[in-house]
Coordinates of C-alpha atoms and ligand atoms in Angstrom, one line a residue:
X1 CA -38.3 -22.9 4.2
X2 CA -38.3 -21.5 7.7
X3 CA -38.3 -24.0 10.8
X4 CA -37.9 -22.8 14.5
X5 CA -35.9 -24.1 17.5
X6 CA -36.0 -28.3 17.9
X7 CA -37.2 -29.7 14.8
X8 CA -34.2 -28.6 12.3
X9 CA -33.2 -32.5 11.9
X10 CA -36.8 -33.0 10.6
X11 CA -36.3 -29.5 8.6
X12 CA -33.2 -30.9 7.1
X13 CA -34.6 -34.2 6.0
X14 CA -37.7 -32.3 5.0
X15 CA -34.8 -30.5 2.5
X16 CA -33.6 -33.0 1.3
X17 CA -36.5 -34.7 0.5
X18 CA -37.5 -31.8 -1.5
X19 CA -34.6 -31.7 -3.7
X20 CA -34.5 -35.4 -3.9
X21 CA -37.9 -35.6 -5.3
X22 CA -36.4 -34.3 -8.1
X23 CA -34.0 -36.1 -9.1
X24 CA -30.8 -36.2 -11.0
X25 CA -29.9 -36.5 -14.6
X26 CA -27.9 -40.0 -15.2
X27 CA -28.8 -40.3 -18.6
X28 CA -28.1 -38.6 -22.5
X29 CA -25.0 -40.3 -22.6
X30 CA -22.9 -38.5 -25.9
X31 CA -19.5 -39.9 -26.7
X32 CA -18.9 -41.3 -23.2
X33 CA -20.2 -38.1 -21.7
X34 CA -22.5 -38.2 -19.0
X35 CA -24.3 -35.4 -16.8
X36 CA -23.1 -34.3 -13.1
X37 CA -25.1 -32.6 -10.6
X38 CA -23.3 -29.9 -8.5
X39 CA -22.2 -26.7 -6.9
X40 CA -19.5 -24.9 -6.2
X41 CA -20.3 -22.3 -3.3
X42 CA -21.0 -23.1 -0.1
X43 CA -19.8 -22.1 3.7
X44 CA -19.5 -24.3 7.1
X45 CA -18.0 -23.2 10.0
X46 CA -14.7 -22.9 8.8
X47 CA -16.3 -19.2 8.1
X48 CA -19.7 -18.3 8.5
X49 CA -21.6 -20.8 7.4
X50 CA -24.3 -23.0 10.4
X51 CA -23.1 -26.4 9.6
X52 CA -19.9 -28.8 10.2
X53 CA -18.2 -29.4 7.0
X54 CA -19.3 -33.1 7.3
X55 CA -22.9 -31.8 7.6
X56 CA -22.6 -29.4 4.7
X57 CA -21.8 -32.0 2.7
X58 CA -24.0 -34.6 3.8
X59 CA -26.5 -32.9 2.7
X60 CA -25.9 -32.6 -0.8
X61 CA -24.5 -36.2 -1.1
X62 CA -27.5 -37.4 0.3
X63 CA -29.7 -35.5 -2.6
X64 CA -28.2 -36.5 -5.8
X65 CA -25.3 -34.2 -6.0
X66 CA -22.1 -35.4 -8.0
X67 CA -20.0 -32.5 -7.1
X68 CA -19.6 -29.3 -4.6
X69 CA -17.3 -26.9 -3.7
X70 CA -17.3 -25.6 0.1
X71 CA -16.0 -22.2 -0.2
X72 CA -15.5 -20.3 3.2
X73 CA -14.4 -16.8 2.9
X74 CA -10.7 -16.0 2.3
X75 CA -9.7 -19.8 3.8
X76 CA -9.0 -23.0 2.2
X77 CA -10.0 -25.3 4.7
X78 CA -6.6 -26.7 6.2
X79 CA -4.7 -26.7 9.2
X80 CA -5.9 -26.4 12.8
X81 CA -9.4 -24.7 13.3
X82 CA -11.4 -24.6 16.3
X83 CA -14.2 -22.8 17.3
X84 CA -16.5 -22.5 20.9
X85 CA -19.7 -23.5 20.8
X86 CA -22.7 -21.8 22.9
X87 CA -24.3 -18.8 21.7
X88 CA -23.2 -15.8 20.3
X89 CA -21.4 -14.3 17.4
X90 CA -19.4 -16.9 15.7
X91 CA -20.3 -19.8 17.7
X92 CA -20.7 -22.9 17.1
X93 CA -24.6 -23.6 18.0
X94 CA -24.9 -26.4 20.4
X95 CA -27.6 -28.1 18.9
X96 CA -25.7 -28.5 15.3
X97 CA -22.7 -29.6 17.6
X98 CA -25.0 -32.1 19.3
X99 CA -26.5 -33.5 16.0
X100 CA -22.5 -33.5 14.3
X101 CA -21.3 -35.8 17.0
X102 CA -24.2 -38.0 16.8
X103 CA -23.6 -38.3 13.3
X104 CA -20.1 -38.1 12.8
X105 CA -18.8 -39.7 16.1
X106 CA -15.3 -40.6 14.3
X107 CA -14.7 -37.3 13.2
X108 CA -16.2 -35.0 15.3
X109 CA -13.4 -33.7 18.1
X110 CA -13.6 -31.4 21.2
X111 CA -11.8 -29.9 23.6
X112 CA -12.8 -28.6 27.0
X113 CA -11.3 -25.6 28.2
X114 CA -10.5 -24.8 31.9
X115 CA -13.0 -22.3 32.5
X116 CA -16.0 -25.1 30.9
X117 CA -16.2 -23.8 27.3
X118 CA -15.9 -26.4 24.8
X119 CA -14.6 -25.7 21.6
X120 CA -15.3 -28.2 18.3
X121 CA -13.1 -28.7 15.6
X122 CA -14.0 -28.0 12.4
X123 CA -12.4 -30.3 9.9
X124 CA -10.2 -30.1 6.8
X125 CA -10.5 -30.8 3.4
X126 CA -8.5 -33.7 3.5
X127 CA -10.4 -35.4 6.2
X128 CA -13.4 -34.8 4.5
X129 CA -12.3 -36.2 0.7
X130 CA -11.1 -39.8 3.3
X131 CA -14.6 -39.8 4.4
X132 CA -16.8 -38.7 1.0
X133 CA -15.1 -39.1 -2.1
X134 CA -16.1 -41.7 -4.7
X135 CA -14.7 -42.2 -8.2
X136 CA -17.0 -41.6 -10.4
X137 CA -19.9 -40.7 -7.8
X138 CA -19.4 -37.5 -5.9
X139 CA -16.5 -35.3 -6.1
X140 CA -15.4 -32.3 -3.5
X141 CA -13.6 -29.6 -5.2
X142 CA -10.8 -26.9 -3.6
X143 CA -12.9 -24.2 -3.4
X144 CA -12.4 -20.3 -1.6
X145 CA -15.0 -17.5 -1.8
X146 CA -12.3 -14.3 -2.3
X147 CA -14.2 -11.3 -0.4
X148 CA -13.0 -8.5 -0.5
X149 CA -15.0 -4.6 -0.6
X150 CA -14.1 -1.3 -2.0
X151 CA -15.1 2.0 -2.0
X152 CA -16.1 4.4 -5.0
X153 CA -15.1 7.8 -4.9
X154 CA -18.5 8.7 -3.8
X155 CA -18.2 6.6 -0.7
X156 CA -20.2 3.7 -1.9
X157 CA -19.0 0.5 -0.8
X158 CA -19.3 -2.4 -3.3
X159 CA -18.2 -5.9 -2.1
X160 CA -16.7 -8.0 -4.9
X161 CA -16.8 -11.5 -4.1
X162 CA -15.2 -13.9 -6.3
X163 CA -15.0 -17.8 -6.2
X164 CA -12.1 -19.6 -7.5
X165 CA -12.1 -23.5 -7.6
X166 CA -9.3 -26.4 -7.9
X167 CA -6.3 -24.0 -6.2
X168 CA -6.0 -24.9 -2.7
X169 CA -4.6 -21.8 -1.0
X170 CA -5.6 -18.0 -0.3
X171 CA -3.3 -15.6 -2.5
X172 CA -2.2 -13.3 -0.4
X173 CA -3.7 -10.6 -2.1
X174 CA -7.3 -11.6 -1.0
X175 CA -5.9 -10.5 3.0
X176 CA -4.6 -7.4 1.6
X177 CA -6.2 -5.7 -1.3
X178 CA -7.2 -3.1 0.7
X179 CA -10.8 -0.4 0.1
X180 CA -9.1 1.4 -3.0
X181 CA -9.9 0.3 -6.2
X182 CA -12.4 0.2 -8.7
X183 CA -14.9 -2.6 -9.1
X184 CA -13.2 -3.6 -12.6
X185 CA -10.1 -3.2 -11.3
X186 CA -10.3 -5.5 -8.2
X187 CA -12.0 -8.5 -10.5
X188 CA -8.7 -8.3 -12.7
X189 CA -6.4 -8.2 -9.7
X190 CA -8.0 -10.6 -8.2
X191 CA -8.2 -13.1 -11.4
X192 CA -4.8 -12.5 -12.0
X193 CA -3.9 -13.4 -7.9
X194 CA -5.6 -16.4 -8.7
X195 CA -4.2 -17.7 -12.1
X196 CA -0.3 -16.7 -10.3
X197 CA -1.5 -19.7 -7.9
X198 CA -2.9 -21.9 -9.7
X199 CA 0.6 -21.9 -12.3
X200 CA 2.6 -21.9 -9.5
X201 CA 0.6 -25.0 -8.2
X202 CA 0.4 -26.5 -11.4
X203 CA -3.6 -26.5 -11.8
X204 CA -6.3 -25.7 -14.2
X205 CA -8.7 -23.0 -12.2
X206 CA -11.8 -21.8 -12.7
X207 CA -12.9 -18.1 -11.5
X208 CA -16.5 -16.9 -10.6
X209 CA -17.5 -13.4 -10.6
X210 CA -20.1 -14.1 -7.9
X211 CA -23.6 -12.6 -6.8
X212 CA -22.9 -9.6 -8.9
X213 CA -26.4 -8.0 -7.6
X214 CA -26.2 -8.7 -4.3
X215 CA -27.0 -5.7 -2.0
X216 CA -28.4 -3.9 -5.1
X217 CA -25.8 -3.6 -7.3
X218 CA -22.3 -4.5 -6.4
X219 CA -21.3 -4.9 -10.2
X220 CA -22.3 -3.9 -12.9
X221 CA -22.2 -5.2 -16.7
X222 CA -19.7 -2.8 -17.7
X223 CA -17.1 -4.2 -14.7
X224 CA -17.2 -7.6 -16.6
X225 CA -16.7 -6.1 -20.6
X226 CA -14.0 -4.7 -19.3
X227 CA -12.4 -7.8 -17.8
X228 CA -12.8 -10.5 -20.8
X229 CA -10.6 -12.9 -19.3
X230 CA -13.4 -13.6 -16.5
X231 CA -15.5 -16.9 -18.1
X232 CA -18.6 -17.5 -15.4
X233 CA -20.4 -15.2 -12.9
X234 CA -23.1 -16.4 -10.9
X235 CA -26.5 -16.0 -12.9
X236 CA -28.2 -18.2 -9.6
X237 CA -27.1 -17.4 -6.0
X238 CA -29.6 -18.3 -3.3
X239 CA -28.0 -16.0 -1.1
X240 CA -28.4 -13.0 -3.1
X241 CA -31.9 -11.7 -4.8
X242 CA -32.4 -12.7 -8.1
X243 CA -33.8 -9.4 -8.1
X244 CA -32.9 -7.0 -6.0
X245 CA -36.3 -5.5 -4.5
X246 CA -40.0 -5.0 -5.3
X247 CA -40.6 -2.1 -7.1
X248 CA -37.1 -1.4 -9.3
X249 CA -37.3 -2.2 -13.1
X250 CA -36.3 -5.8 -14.2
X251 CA -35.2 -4.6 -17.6
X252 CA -31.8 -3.3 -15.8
X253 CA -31.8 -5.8 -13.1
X254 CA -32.1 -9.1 -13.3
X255 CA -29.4 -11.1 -13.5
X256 CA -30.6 -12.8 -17.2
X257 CA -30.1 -8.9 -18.3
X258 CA -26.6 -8.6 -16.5
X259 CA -25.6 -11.5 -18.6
X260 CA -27.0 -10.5 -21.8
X261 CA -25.7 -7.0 -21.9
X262 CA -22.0 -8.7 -21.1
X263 CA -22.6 -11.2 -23.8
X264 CA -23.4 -8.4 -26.5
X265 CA -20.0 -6.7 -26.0
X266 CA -18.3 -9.7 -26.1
X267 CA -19.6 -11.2 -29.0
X268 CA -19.2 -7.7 -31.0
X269 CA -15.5 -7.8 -29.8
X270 CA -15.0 -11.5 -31.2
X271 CA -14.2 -12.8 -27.1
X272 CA -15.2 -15.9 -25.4
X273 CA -18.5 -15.5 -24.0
X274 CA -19.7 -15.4 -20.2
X275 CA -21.3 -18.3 -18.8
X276 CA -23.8 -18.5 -15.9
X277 CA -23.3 -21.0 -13.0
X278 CA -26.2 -22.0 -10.5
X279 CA -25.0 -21.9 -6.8
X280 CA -27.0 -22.0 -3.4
X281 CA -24.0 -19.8 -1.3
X282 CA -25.2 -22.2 1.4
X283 CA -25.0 -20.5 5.0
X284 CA -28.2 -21.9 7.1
X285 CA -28.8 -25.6 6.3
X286 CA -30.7 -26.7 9.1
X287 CA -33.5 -23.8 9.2
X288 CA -33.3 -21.1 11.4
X289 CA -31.3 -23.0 14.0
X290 CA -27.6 -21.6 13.6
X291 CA -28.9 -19.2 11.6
X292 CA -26.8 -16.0 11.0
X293 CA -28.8 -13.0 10.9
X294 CA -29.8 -11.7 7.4
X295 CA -28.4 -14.4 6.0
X296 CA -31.2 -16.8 4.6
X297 CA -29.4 -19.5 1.7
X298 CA -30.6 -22.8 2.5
X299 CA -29.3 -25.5 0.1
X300 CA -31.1 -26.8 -3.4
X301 CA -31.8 -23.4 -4.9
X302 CA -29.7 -24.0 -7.8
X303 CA -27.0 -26.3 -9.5
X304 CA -25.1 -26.7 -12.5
X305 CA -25.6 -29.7 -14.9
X306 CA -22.4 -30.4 -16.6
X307 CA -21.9 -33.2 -19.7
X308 CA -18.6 -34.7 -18.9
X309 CA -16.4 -37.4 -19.1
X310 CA -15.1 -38.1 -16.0
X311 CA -16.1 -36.9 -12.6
X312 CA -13.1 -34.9 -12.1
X313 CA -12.5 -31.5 -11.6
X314 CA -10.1 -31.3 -14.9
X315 CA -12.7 -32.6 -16.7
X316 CA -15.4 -31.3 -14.9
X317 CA -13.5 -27.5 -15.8
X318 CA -13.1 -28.6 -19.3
X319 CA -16.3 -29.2 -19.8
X320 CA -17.5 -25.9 -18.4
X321 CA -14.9 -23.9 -20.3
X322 CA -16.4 -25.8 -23.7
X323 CA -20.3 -24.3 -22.2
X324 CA -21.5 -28.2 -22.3
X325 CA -23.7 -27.3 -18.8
X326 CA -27.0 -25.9 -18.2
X327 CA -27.8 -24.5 -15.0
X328 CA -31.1 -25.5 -12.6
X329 CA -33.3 -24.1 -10.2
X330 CA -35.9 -26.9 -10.3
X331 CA -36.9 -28.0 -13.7
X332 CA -34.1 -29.5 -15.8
X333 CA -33.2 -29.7 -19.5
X334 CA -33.6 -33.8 -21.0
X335 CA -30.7 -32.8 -23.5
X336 CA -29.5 -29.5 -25.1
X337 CA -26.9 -29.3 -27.7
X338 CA -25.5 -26.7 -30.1
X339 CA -23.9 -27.3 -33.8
X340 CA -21.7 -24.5 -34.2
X341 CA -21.7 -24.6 -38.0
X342 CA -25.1 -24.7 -38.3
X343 CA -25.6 -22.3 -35.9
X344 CA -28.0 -24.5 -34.6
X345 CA -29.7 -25.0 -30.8
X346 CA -31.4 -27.9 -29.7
X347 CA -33.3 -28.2 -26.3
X348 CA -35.6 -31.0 -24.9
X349 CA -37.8 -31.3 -21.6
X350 CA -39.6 -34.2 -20.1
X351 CA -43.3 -33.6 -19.5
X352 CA -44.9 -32.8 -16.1
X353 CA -48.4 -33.6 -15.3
X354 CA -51.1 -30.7 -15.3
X355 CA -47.7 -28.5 -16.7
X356 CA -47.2 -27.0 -20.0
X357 CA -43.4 -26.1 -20.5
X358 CA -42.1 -23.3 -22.4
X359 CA -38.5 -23.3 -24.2
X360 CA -37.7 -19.7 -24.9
X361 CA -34.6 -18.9 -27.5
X362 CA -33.0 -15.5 -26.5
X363 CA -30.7 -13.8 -28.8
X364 CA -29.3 -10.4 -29.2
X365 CA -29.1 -8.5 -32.4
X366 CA -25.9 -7.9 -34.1
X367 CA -27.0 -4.1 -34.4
X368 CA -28.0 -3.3 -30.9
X369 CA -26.5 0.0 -29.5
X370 CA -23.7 0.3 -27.4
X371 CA -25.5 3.4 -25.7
X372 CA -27.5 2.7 -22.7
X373 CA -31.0 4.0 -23.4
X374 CA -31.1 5.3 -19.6
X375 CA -29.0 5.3 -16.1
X376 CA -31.1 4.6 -13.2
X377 CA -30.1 6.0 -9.7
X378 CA -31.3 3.2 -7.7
X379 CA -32.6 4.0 -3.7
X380 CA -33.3 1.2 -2.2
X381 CA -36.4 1.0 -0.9
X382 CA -36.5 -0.8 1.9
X383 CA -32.6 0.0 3.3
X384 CA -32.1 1.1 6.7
X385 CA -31.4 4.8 6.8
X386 CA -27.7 4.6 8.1
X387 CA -26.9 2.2 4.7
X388 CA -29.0 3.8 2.1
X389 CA -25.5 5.4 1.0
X390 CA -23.7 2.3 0.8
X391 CA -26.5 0.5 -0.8
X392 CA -27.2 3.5 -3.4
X393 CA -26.4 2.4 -7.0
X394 CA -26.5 4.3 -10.5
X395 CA -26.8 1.4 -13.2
X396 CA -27.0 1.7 -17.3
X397 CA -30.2 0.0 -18.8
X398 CA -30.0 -1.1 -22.4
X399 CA -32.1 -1.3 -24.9
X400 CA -33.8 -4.6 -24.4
X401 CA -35.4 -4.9 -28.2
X402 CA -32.0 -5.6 -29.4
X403 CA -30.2 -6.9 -26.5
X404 CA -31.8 -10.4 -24.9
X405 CA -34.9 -10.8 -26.4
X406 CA -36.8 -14.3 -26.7
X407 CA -36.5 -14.6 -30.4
X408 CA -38.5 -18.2 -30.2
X409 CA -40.8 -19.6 -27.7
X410 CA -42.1 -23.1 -28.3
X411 CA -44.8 -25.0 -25.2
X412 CA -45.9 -28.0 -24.7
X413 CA -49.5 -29.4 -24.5
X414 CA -50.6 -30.5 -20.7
X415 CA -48.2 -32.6 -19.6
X416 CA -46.5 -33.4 -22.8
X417 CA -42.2 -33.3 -23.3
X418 CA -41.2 -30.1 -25.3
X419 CA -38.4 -30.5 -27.9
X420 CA -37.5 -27.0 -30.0
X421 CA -34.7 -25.8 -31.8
X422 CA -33.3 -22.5 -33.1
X423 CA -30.8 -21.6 -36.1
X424 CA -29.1 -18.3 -35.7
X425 CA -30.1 -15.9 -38.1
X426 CA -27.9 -13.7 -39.8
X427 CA -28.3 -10.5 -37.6
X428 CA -28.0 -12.8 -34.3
X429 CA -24.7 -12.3 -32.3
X430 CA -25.3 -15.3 -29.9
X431 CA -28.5 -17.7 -29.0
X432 CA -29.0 -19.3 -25.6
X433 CA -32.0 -20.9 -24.1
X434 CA -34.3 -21.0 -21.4
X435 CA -36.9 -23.6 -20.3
X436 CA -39.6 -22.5 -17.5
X437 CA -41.8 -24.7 -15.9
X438 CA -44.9 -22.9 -14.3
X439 CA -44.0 -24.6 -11.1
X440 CA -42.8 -23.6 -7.5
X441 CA -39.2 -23.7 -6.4
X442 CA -39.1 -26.9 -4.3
X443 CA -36.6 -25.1 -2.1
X444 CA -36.7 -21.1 -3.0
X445 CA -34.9 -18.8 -1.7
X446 CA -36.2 -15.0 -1.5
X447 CA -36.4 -13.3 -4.5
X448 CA -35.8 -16.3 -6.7
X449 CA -38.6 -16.4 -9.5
X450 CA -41.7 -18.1 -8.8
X451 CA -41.2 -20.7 -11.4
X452 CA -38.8 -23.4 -12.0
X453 CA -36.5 -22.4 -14.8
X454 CA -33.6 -24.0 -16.2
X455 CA -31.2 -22.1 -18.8
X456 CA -28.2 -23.1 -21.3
X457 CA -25.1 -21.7 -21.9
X458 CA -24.8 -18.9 -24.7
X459 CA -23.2 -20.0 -27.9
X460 CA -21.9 -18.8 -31.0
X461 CA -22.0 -19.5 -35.1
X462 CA -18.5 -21.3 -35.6
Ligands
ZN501 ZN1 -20.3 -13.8 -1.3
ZN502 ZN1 -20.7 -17.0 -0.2

């Protein structure tokens, strides 16, 4: 959704409209279980994200949401922050600052400065939990995005971002990890920074490999087979493409194949599985108005859906560990549920008028080859000449006969609910599902599939 100048109030209710028309799973109560809506990346101003924390999560409170992480680069938002507002390079824009202290006249504070600039502060954590929180109704979770980039030895640069909820503090080693390391290697450093802090601080955590195809290609398959301890990535990001560019092959590409190619070396090697997690990486909320340049995520791309019993984030992290969420981009599973001695998957979706629904079952093959069946230099087509080194990429295809492949596909009539199920055969490694719903994106970001999908976690035979 793109909106110009004035109107971005009307674009944000116009948002939230759209992602309220869908609504939000209350129901399929199982043993006291419920499901939550939520997210876990998002930015405000305490880094480079267009919004006021307040607003940021406003929005998403407004819409349905249970849970959501704000996760500004490299800062947990606490202590003293303020910023100038006017135009410019990490300003504050003055028409979000106009519409903040409209709409959060207690909270919203500025200062004046001698020479005229005023400068806004941007909130903390702790102010906003006073002002949001509600047991049992919407949750904010310690979140940080860890960025951090390194070089390969051919000079290109591969950023490895990594979000890391429920410990609220930067490890130092986010500040200075310096350009030297390999992509596998900075995901374990960085994984074990975080668990260090969350021990220390006596917390459960939970670690995202994040946007691992954003700008390309910034990590590949084989950088998460080798670091097994690393449970989620980011299979939705609204601020990455789906699929990186027109024109390259989706067998190596797409993040479903990322996943599925991790998934077969871990199950072959007896280790927990990967599981994907739906986030928008929310930078521009209202429009084009604050917008930073090249950056388009707008909120309500995607969410996780997680069956839990209690709306906290020990719980909430429990339940996620234990792969009892799906994750949305529009359509969303009725129930889903797995019976690890049967080996058995079970998904339902409601009907849609004029829609027939597909749930796909996608499995890979116990014998699939460990060989990729080709590397593919990729050239970007459409990157500016000064970047097209940085942004080159040389990525391992495999074979996709063996490796995700839709094993089952059941659809509904017109309109009608779809229920299917799937029993793991004997030369099945792993089964997860995928419902798609021949339907726009209410709120798509570029590159995001042109149909509302919705997709469980993997799961194993007991
Ligand atoms: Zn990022
Ligand atoms: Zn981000």
């Amino acid at each position: 959704m793109q909106t110009t100048r004035r109107g971005f109030l009307a674009a944000g209710a116009a948002l939230a409209a759209a992602a309220g028309a869908r609504g939000v799973a209350q129901a399929a109560p199982a043993g006291g279980k419920r499901f939550y809506k939520g997210q876990f990346h998002t930015h405000t101003y305490w880094s480079d994200g267009s919004a006021f924390p307040e607003q940021a999560i406003q929005f998403y409170r407004e819409t349905g949401y249970n849970f959501l992480g704000l996760s500004d680069h490299n800062v947990y938002a606490e202590g003293r922050r303020v910023k100038k507002v006017g135009k410019g390079k990490g300003r504050v824009n003055q028409d979000i600052f106009d519409a903040y202290r409209r709409a959060f006249p207690a909270s919203a504070q500025s200062e004046t400065a001698a020479d005229g600039t005023v400068e806004a502060v941007v909130q903390t954590y702790a102010k906003m939990r006073e002002i949001f929180e509600k047991p049992g109704e919407f949750l904010l979770l310690d979140a940080v995005e860890g960025t951090t980039r390194t070089y390969d030895d051919d000079g290109v640069e591969h950023q490895v971002h990594m979000n890391y909820l429920n410990v609220p503090g930067v490890p130092e080693h986010f500040r200075n990890c310096g350009t030297k390391a390999t992509v596998a290697q900075r995901i374990r450093d960085s994984f074990k920074a975080v668990e260090a802090m969350a021990k220390e601080m006596g917390r459960e955590s939970m670690f995202i490999l994040n946007h691992p195809i954003w700008r390309w290609y910034d990590v590949n398959p084989e950088d998460l087979i080798a670091n097994p301890e690393v449970r989620f990535f980011e299979l939705c990001n609204g601020g990455s493409p789906y699929r990186p560019g027109e024109g390259l092959p989706t067998d190596g590409f797409a993040t479903d194949r990322f996943w599925d190619v991790v998934n077969a070396f871990r199950a072959r090697n007896g280790q927990p599985l990967l599981y994907g997690v739906g986030n928008d990486d929310t930078h521009s909320y209202f429009g084009t108005v604050g917008h930073v340049p090249g950056i388009h995520c707008l909120p309500y791309n995607a969410w996780s859906l997680v069956r839990a019993d209690a709306l906290t984030a020990e719980a909430l992290i429990r339940a996620m560990n234990a792969g009892d969420f799906a994750v949305c981009e529009g359509v969303q599973p009725e129930d889903f549920s797995f019976d690890p001695a049967s080996g058995t998957l079970s998904v339902s979706v409601a009907g849609k008028k004029n829609l027939c629904r597909t749930i796909q079952f996608i499995v890979t093959k116990r014998d699939f080859s460990e060989k990729p069946v080709r590397t593919v230099s990729i050239e970007p087509p459409d990157a500016p000449a000064d970047k097209q080194k940085i942004y080159a990429r040389k990525v391992n295809v495999y074979d996709t006969k063996k490796i995700g492949c839709v094993a089952k596909a059941v659809s509904g009539g017109i309109g009608e609910a779809v229920s299917a199920s799937y029993t793991l055969a004997t030369d099945d490694l792993y089964v997860r599902a995928r419902i798609i719903s021949p339907e726009r994106p209410a709120a798509s970001a570029f590159q995001h599939p042109k149909v509302q999908v919705a997709w469980t976690q993997p799961y194993v035979r007991a």
